[in-house]
Short mmCIF file of C-alpha atoms (C1' of nucleotides) and ligand atoms in Angstrom, two decimals:
data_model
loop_
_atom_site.label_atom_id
_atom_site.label_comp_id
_atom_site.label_asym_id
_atom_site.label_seq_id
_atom_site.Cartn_x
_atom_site.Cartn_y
_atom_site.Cartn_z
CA UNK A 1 -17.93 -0.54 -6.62
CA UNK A 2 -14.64 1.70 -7.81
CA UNK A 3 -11.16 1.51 -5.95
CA UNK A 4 -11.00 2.51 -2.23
CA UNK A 5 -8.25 4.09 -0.71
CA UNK A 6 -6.21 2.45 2.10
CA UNK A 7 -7.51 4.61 4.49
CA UNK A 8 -11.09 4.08 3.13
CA UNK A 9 -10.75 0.43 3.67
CA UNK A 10 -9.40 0.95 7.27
CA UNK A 11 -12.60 2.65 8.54
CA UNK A 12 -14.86 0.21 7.12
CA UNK A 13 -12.80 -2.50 9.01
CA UNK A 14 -12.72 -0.65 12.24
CA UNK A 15 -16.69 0.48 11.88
CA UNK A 16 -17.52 -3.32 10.92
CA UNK A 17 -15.63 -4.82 14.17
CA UNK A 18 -17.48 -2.19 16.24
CA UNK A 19 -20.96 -2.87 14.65
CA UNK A 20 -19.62 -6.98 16.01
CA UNK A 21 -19.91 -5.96 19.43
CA UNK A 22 -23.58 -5.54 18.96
CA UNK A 23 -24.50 -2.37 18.65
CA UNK A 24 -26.44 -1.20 15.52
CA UNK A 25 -24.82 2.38 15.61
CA UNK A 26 -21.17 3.15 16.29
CA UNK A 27 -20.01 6.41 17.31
CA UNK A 28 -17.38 8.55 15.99
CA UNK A 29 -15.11 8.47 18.84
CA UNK A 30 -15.34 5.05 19.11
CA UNK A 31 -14.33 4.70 15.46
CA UNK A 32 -11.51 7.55 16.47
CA UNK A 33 -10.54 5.14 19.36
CA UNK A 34 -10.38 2.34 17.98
CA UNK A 35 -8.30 3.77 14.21
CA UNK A 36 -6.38 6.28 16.78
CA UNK A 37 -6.98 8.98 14.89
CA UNK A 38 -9.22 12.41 16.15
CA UNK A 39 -12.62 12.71 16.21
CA UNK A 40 -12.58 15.34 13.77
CA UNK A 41 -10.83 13.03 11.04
CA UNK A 42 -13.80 10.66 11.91
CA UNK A 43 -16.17 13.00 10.86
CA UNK A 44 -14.54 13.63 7.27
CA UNK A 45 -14.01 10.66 6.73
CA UNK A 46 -17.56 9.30 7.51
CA UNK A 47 -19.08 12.07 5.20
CA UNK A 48 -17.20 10.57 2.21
CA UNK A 49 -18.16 6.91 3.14
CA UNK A 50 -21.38 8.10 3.71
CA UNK A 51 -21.35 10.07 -0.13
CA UNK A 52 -20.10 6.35 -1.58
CA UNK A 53 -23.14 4.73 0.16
CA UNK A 54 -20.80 2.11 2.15
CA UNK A 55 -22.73 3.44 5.69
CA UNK A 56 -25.47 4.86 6.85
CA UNK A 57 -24.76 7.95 8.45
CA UNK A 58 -26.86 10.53 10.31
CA UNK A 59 -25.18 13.54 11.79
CA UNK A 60 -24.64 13.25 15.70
CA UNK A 61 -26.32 9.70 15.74
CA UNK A 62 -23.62 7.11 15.07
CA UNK A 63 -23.21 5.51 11.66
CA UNK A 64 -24.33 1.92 10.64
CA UNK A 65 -22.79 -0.18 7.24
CA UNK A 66 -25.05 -0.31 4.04
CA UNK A 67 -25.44 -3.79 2.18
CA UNK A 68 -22.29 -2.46 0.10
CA UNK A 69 -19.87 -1.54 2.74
CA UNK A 70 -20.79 -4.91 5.22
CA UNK A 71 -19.98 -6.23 1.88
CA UNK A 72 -16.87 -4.54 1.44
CA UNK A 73 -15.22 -5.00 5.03
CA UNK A 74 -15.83 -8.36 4.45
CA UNK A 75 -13.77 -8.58 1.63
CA UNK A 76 -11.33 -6.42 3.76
CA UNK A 77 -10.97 -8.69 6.72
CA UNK A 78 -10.67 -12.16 3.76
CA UNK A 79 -7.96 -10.03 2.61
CA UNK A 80 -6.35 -9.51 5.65
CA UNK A 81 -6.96 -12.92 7.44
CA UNK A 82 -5.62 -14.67 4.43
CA UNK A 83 -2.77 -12.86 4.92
CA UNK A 84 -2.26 -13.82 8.33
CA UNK A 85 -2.48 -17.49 7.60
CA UNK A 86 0.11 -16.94 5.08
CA UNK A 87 2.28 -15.05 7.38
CA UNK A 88 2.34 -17.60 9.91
CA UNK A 89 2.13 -21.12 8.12
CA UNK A 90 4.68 -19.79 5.49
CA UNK A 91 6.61 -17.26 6.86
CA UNK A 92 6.78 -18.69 10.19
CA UNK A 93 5.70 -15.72 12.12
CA UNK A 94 4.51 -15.84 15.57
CA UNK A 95 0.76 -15.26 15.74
CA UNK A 96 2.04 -11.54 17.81
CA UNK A 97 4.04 -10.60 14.93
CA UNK A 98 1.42 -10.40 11.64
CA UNK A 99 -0.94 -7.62 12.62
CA UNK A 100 1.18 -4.56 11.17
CA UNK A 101 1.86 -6.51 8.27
CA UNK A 102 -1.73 -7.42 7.80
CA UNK A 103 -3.19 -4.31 8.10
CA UNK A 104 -0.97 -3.26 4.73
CA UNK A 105 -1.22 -6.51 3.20
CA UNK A 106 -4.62 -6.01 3.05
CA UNK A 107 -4.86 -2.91 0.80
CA UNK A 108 -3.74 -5.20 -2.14
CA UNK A 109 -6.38 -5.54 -4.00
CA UNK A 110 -7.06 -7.97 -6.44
CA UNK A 111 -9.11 -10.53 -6.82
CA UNK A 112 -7.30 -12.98 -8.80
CA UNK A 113 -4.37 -12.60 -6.36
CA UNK A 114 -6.77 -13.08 -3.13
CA UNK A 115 -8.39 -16.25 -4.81
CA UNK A 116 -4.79 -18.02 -5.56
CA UNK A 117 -3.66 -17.24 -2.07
CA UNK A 118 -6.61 -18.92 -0.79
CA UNK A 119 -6.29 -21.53 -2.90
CA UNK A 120 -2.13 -21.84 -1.87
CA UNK A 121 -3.14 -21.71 1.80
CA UNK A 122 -5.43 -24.69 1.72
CA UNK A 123 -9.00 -22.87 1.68
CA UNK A 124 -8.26 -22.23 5.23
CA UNK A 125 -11.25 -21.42 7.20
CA UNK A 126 -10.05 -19.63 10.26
CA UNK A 127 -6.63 -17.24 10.32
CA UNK A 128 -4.13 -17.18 13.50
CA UNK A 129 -6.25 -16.14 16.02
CA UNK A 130 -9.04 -18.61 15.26
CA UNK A 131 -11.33 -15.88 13.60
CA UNK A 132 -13.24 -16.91 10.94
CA UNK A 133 -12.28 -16.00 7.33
CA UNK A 134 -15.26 -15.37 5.19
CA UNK A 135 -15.28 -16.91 1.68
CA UNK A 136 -15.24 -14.71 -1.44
CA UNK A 137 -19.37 -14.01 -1.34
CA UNK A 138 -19.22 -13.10 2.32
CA UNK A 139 -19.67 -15.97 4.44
CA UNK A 140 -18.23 -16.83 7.57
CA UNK A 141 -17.94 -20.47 8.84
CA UNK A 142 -19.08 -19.98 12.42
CA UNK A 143 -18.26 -22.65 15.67
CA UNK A 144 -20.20 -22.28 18.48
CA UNK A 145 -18.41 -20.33 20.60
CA UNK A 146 -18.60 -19.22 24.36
CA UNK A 147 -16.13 -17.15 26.28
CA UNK A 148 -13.83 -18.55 28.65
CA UNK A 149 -14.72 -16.70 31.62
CA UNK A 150 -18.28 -17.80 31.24
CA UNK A 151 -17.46 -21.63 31.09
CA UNK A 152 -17.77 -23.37 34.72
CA UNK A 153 -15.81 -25.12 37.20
CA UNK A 154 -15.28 -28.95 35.66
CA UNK A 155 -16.30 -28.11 32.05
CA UNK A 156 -14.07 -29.04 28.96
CA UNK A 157 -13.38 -27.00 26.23
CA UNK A 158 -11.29 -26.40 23.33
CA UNK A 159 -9.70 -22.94 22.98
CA UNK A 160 -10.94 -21.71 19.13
CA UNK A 161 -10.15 -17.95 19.29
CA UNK A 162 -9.17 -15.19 20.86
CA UNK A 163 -10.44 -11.43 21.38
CA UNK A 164 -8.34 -9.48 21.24
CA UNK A 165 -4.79 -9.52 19.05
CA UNK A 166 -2.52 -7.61 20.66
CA UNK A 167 1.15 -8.90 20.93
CA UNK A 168 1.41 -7.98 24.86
CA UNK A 169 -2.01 -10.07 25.18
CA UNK A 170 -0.41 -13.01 22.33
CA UNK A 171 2.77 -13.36 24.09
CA UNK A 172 1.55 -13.51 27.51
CA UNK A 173 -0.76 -16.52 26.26
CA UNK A 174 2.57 -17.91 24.35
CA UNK A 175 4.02 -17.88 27.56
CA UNK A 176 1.84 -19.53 29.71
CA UNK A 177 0.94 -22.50 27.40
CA UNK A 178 -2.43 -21.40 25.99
CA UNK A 179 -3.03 -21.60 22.10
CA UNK A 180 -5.92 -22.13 19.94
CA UNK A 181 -6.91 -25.94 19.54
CA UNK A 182 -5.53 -26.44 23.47
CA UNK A 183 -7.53 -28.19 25.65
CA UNK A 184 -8.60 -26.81 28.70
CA UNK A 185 -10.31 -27.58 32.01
CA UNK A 186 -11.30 -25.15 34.56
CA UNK A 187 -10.59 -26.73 37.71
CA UNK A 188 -11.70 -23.41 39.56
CA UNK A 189 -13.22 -20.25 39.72
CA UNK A 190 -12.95 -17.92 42.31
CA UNK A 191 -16.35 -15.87 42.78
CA UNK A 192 -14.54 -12.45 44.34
CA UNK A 193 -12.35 -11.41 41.20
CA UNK A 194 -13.60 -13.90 38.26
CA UNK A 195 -9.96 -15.55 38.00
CA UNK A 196 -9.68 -18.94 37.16
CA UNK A 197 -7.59 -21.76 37.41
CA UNK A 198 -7.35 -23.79 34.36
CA UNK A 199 -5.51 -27.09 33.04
CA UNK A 200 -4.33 -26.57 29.89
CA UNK A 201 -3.82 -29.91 27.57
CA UNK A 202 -4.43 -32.35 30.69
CA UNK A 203 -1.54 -31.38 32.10
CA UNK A 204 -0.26 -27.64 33.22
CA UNK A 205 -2.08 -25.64 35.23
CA UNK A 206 -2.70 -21.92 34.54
CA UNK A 207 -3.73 -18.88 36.55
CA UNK A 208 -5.66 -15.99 34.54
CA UNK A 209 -7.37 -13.46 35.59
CA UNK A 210 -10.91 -12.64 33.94
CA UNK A 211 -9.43 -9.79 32.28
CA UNK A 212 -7.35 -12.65 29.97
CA UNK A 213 -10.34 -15.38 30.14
CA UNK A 214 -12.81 -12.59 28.82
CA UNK A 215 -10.43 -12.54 25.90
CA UNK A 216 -10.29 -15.81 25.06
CA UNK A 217 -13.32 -18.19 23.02
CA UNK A 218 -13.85 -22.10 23.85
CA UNK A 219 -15.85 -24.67 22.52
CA UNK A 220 -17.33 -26.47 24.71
CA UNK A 221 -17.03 -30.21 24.18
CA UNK A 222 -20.16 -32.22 23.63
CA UNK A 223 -19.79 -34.66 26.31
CA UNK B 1 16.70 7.08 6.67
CA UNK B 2 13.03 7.71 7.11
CA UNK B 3 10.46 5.95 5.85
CA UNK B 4 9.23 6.36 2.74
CA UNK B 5 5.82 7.04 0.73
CA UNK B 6 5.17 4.88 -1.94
CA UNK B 7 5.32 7.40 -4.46
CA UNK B 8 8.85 8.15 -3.63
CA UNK B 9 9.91 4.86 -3.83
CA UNK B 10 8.18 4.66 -7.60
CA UNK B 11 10.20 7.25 -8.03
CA UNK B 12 13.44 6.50 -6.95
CA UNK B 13 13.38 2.65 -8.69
CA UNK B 14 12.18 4.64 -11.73
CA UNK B 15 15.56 6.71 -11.56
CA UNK B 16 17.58 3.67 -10.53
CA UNK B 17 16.10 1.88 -14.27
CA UNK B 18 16.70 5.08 -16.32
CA UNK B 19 20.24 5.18 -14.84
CA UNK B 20 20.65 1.91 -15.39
CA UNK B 21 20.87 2.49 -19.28
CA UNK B 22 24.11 3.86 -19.25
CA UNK B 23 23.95 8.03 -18.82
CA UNK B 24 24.63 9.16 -15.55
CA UNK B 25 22.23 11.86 -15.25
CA UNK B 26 18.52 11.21 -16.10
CA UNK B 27 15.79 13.85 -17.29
CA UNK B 28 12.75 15.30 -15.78
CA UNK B 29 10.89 13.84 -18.60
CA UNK B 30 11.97 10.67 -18.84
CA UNK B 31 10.86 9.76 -15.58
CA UNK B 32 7.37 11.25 -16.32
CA UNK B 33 7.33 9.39 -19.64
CA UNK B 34 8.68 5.93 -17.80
CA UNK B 35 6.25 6.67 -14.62
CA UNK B 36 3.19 8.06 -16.75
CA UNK B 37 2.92 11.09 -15.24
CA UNK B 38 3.42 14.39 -15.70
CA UNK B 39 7.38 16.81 -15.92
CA UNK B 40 5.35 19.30 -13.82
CA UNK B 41 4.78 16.54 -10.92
CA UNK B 42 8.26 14.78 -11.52
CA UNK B 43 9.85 18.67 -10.51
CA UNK B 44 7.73 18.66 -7.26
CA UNK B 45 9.11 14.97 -6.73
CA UNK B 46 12.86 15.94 -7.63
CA UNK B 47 12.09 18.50 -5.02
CA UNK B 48 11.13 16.28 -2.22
CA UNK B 49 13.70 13.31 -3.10
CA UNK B 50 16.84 15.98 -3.57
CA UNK B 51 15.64 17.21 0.17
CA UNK B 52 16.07 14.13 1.90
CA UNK B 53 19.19 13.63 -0.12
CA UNK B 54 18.17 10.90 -1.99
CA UNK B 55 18.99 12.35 -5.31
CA UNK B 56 21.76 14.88 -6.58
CA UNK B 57 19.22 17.54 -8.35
CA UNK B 58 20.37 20.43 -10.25
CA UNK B 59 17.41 22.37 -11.74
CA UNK B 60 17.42 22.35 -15.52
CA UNK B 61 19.62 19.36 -15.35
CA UNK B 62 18.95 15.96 -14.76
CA UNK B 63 19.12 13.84 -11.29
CA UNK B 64 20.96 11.08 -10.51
CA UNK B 65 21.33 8.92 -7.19
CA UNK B 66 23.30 9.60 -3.78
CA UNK B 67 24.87 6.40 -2.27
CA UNK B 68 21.43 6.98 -0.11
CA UNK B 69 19.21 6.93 -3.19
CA UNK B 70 20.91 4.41 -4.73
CA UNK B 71 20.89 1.36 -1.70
CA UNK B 72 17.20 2.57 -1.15
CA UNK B 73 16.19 1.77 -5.04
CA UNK B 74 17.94 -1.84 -4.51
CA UNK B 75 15.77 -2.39 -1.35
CA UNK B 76 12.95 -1.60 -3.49
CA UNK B 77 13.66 -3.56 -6.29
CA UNK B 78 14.88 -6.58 -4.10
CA UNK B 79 11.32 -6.49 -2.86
CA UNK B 80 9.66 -6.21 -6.45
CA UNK B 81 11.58 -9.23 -7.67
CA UNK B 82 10.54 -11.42 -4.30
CA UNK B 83 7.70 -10.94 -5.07
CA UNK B 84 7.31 -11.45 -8.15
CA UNK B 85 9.06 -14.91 -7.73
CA UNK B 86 6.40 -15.80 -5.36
CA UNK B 87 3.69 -14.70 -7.25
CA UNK B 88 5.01 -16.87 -9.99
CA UNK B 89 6.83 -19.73 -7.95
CA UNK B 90 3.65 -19.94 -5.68
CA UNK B 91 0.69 -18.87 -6.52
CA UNK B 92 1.72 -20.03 -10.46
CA UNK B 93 0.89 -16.42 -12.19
CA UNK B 94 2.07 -15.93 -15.37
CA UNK B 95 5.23 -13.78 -16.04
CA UNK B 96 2.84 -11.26 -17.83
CA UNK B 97 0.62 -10.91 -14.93
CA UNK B 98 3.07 -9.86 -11.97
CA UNK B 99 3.84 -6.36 -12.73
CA UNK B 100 0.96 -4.44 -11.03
CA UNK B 101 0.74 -6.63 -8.30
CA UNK B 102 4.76 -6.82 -7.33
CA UNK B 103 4.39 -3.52 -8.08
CA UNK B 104 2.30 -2.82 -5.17
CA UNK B 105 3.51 -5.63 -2.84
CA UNK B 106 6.91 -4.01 -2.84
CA UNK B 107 5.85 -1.22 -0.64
CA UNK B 108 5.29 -3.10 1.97
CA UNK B 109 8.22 -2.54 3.66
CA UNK B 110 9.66 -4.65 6.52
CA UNK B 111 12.83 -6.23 6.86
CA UNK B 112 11.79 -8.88 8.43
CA UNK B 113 9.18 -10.06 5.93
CA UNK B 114 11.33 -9.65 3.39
CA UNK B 115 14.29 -11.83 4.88
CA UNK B 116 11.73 -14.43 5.81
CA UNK B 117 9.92 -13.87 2.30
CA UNK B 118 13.39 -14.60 0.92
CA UNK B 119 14.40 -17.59 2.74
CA UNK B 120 10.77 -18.77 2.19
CA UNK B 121 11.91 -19.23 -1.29
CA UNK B 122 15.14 -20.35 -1.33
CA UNK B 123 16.78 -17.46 -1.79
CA UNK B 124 16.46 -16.69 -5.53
CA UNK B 125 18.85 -15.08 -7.01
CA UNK B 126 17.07 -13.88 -10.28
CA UNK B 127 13.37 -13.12 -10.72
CA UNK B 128 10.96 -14.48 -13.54
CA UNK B 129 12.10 -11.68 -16.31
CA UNK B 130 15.70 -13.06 -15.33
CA UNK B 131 16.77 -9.72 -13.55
CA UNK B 132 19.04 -10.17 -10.56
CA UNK B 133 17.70 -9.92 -7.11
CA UNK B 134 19.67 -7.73 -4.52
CA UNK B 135 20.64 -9.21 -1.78
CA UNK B 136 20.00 -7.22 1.84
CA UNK B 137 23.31 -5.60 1.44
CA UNK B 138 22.13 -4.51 -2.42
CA UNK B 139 24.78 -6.61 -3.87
CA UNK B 140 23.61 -8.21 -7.15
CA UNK B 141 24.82 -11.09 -8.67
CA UNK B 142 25.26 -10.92 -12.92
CA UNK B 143 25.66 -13.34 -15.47
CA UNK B 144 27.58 -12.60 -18.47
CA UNK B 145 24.93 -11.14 -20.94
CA UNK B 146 24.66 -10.55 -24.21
CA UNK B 147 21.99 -8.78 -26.23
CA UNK B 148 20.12 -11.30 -28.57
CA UNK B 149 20.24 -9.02 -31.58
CA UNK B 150 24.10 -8.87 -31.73
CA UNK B 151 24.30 -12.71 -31.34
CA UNK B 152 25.76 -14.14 -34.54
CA UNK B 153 24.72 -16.52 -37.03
CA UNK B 154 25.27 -19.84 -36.16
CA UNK B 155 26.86 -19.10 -32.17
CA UNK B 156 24.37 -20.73 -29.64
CA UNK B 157 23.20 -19.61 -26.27
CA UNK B 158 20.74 -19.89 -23.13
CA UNK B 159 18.06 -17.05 -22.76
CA UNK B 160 18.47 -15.61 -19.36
CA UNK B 161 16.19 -12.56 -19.23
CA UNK B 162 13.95 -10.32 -21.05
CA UNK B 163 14.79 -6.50 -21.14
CA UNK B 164 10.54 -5.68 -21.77
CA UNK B 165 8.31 -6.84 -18.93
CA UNK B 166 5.42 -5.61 -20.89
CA UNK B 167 2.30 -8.39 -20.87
CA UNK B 168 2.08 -7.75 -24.79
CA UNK B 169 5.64 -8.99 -25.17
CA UNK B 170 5.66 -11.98 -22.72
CA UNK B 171 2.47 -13.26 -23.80
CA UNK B 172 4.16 -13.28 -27.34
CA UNK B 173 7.64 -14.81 -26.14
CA UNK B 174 5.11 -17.43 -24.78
CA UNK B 175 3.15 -17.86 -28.01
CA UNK B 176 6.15 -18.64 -30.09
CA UNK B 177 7.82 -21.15 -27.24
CA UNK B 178 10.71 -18.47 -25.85
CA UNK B 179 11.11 -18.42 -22.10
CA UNK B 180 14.17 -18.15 -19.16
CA UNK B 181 16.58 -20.85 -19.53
CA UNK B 182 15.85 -22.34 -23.43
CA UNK B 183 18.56 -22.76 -25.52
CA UNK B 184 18.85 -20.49 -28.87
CA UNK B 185 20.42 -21.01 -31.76
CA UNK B 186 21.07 -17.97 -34.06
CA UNK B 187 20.34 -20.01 -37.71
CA UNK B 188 20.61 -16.55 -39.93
CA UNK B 189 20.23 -12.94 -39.36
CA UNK B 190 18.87 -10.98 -42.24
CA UNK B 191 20.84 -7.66 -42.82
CA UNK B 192 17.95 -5.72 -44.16
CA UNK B 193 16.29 -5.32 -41.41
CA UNK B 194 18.45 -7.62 -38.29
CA UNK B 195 15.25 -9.88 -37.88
CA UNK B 196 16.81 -13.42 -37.10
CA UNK B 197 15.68 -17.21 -37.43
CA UNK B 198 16.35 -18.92 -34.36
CA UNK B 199 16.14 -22.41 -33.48
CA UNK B 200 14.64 -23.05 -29.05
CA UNK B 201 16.04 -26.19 -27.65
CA UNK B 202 17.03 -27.78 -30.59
CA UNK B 203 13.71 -27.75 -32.26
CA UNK B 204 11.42 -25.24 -32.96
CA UNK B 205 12.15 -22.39 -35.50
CA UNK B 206 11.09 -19.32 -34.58
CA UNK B 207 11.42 -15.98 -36.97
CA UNK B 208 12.06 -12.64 -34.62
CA UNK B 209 12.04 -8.68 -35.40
CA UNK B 210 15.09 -7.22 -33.97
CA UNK B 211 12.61 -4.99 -31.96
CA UNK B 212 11.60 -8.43 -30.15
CA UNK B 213 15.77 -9.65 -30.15
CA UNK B 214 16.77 -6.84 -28.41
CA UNK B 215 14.72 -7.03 -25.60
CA UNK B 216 15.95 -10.37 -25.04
CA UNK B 217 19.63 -11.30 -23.05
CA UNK B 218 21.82 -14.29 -23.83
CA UNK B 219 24.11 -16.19 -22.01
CA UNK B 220 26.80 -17.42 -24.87
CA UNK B 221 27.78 -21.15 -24.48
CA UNK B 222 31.03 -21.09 -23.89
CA UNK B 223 31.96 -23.63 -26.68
"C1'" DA C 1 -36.26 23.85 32.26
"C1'" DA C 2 -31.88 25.78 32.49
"C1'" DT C 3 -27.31 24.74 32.63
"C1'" DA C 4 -23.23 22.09 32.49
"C1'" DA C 5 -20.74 18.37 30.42
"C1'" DG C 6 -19.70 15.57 26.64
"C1'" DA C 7 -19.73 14.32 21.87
"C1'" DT C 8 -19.66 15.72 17.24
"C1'" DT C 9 -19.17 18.68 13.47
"C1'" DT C 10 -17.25 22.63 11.09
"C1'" DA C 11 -13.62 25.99 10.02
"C1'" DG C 12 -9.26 26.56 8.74
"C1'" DA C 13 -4.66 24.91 8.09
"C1'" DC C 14 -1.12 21.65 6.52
"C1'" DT C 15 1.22 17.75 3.81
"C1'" DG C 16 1.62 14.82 -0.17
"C1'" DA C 17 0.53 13.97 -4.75
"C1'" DT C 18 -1.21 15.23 -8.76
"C1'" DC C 19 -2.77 18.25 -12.73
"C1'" DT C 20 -3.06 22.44 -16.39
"C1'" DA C 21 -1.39 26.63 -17.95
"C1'" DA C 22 2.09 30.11 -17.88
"C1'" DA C 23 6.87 31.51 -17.28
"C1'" DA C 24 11.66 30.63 -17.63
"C1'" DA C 25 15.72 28.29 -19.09
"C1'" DA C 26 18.36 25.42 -22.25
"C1'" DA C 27 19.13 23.49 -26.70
"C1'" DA C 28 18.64 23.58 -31.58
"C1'" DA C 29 18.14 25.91 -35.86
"C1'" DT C 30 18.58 29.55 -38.68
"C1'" DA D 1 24.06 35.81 -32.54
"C1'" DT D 2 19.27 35.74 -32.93
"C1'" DT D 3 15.33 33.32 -33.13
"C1'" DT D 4 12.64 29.24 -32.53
"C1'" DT D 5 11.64 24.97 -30.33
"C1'" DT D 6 11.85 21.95 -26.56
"C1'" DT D 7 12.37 21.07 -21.83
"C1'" DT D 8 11.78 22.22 -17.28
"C1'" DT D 9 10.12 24.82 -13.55
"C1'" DT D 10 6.75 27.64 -11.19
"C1'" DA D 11 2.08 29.24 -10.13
"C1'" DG D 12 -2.19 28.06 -8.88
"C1'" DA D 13 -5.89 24.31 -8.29
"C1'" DT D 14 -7.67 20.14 -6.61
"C1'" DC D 15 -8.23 15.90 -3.80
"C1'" DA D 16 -7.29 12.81 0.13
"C1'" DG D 17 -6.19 12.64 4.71
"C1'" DT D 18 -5.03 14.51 8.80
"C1'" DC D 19 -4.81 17.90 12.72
"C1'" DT D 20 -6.21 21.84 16.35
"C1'" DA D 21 -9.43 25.02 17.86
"C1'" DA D 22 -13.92 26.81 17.74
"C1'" DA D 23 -18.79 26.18 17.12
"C1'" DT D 24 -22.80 23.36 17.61
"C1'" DC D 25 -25.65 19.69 19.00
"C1'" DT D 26 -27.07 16.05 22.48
"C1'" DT D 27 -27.35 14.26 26.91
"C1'" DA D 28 -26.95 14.37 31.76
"C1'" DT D 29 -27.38 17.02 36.04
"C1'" DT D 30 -28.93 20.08 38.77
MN1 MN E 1 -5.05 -1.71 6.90
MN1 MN E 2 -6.48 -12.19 13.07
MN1 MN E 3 5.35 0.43 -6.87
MN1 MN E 4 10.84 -8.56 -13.00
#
DNA sequence: AATAAGATTTAGACTGATCTAAAAAAAAAT
DNA sequence: ATTTTTTTTTAGATCAGTCTAAATCTTATT
């Protein structure tokens, strides 16, 4: 378990949030993608993971993470969710502004400092953008989730999440009223495109199309 | 005014301290000594810095700062010392236990997180080891100091910062009841060797080496 | 099954940061 | 003013991380 480098850390991140799609092999231009970096820097890269046993890797046929590196990225994404949480209860940043600062925030490694953080924050359990923030062995407090553009015409929900962290995608929600712990309704779905017509809170009503709904994760209330 | 690596920015505050002793031109090997590495990869450095014209670099003798060098070492070291005052003021770290970790925190350079950081803490204006914080202009606010050793018998004063951030020396400062703000009497000074008895707060008697008085600033009393 | 297309890896180069050993320059001592 | 010692720089390696271009492997398409 020695020191990893920044850049180290950054792959295990990306290959871990690809591996959360599904898949049980990611490929190096998906990895490439997703760091935007070349596929050639991939490769490298994945050889020395691969020589520090943090993934499984089989030339040409994706790579997977070993018990150490799921391990790892874990510790990674506490790191950088912490972080978050930090940046926007304390700091007062808007949930479209911490991802930069995250991502080097992060690399700061030390135990002791991640643990008093924690413990300054409240133990929070889920960061900004309602994703989970596992606890110092690995585990993530889960809710039952389902995504908004799968949720019917007249069902309830509470919005715990979103997909995808991008500050065009953050403001636009900003802007139109939605935020995680809103209540929302959809009064409508229209079967040719997937958009739907929602009501956030009880009270304003929202357009999105199911490119933005696909994005976002409800819990449905029990009732 | 590009950004910077971290290494350049170790170098450039360690510069900025060795200046700070008085000469105005530092040497190759003092900044290897101070940064633990080695002359041959301090030249390379000098290189680098002198080409972006952070440093005035004449081979075989010394460096010192531009105006460039110089207002980017105060952004550093405003960073450091917000951090460390958050590590200390908020997480409740130690004043031995900051070093490494402000000492990685500071590269994390935005302006924006360090103007909120700042606010965030009500804009300190000295750090835990009583050094002065720059402000975002690099202007630094001083108190009138005075080296403990060359306090006399018998004068009193207030302790306002240590010149040794080393753990080994706080932890002792903390052993034998010395901290930021206490109030120190000077009861004798013993020629032989300078080592002084001093009286904290009115109370405890302490016995001090002059190695351990001179790393230790005084505000006199004016009285 | 052969070929074309696409993905991935390798080869080779570059930058930044570091080191050891050798060369060169400056400072100190005779 | 030489010689010796110390300091500093250069030469040459190495490692991490990245890239482009070329080679190689896999997969899809005829
Ligand atoms: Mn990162
Ligand atoms: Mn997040
Ligand atoms: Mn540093
Ligand atoms: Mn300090």
């Amino acid at each position: 378990m020695k020191k990893l480098t920044p850049a180290e850390e950054n792959y295990l991140k990306a290959i871990y949030h690809l591996l959360e799609e599904g898949p049980e092999k990611v490929s190096t231009n998906e990895i490439a993608s997703l760091i935007q970096s070349k596929a050639a820097s991939v490769s490298d890269m994945l050889k020395r993971l691969a020589e520090k046993e943090l993934i499984d890797y089989k030339k040409y046929h994706g790579v997977s993470l070993t018990d150490s590196g799921h391990k790892t990225a874990l510790h990674i994404i506490r790191r950088n969710r912490l972080w978050e949480v930090f940046l926007v209860e304390k700091l007062k940043f808007n949930w479209d502004e911490i991802d930069t600062l995250a991502e080097e925030l992060e690399h700061v490694n030390s135990p002791l400092l991640v643990r008093r953080l924690d413990e300054y924050l409240g133990f929070p359990k889920f960061d900004p953008h309602g994703d989970p923030i596992p606890d110092e062995f690995g585990e993530l407090s889960s809710k039952p989730r389902i995504v908004l553009s799968e949720v019917r015409s007249g069902q309830v929900g509470k919005i715990v999440a979103v997909n995808n962290s991008s500050a065009a995608f953050l403001k636009y929600l900003d802007k139109v009223g939605i935020y995680i712990g809103a209540k929302v309704e959809v009064l409508d779905t229209i079967e040719f495109d997937g958009s739907q017509e929602l009501l956030i809170d009880g009270q304003k009503k929202v357009f999105v199309s199911k490119e933005v709904s696909a994005n976002i994760q409800v819990m449905l209330h029990p009732a």
